[in-house]
Amino acid sequence: MDTPPLLTDREALIRHRQRAARAPELFLHEDAAAELDERLQEVNRTFTAPALIAAFPEPWLEILPNAKVVSDDEVLDLEEGAHDLVVHGMGLHWANDPVGQMVQAARALKPDGLFLGVMFGGQTLTELRAALAQAEAAITGGLSPRVLPMGEIRDLGALIQRAGFALPVADAVTRKVTYETPLRLLSDLRAMGETNALASRNRRFLRRDVLVEALRLYFETYQETDGRVRATFETVWLTGWKPHPDQPKPLRPGSAAQRLADVLGTMELPTGQKPGQP
């Protein structure tokens, strides 16, 4: 069987993260960590042996101060069955094998342990993608991969099922961030360690004329009423539990004791028949 091409150049990604660590801009990580805190409170369980998979652990450790911290390497440094909670914090979108990362997280969990993964989703940076693509196509007549292709929520939800988790859930949170200029956005992406680390990227610097045109298009197309420009960031949350015999199970189809129409107080019609038809 052919090996699929790698999505991410890990060496480039590590360099970008090391550069960002000198003066990190982690407001999106902080926002996600606050969301994590709310979600854990809703679970209403005390976790005594958490693990955290993160390139920038500081915001997450505010919520999980006793967590074991590991990097999101291809092979996770986690002991099998050692944790009751594993959090994968803002790194799965760069994974060459996201299912493999989740399978390893599942192995590290005790029975009935909780996995929570958060990553950038497919609506992230839609404005920047469009401006870069339009500018490059107009000037060079072609396109190069400039922004990481991120998964849609439906596809990502299927991945957590493939990883073998019980009670899998996928949901998304969208944030609109405004900047004085598109250049400020690019600066923040650099300080997040989120610049282009695609394995298939063009290794040459982006042409100046393409960049200037992309910035112009961005400013003209995505300017808000206050003169700032917007940028979309979508975070997708993946939740699943390590299987355990005491967990609730979905009912077998056809086993319901009461009809849905009776519960809703409505009339059940034969297939194809519209209300009012004899």
Coordinates of C-alpha atoms in Angstrom, one line a residue, residues 9 30-31 78 248 257:
D9 CA 7.0 19.5 7.5
E30 CA -6.0 31.4 26.2
D31 CA -9.5 31.6 24.8
L78 CA 2.3 8.9 27.3
P248 CA -24.8 4.7 28.7
A257 CA -41.4 2.2 24.2

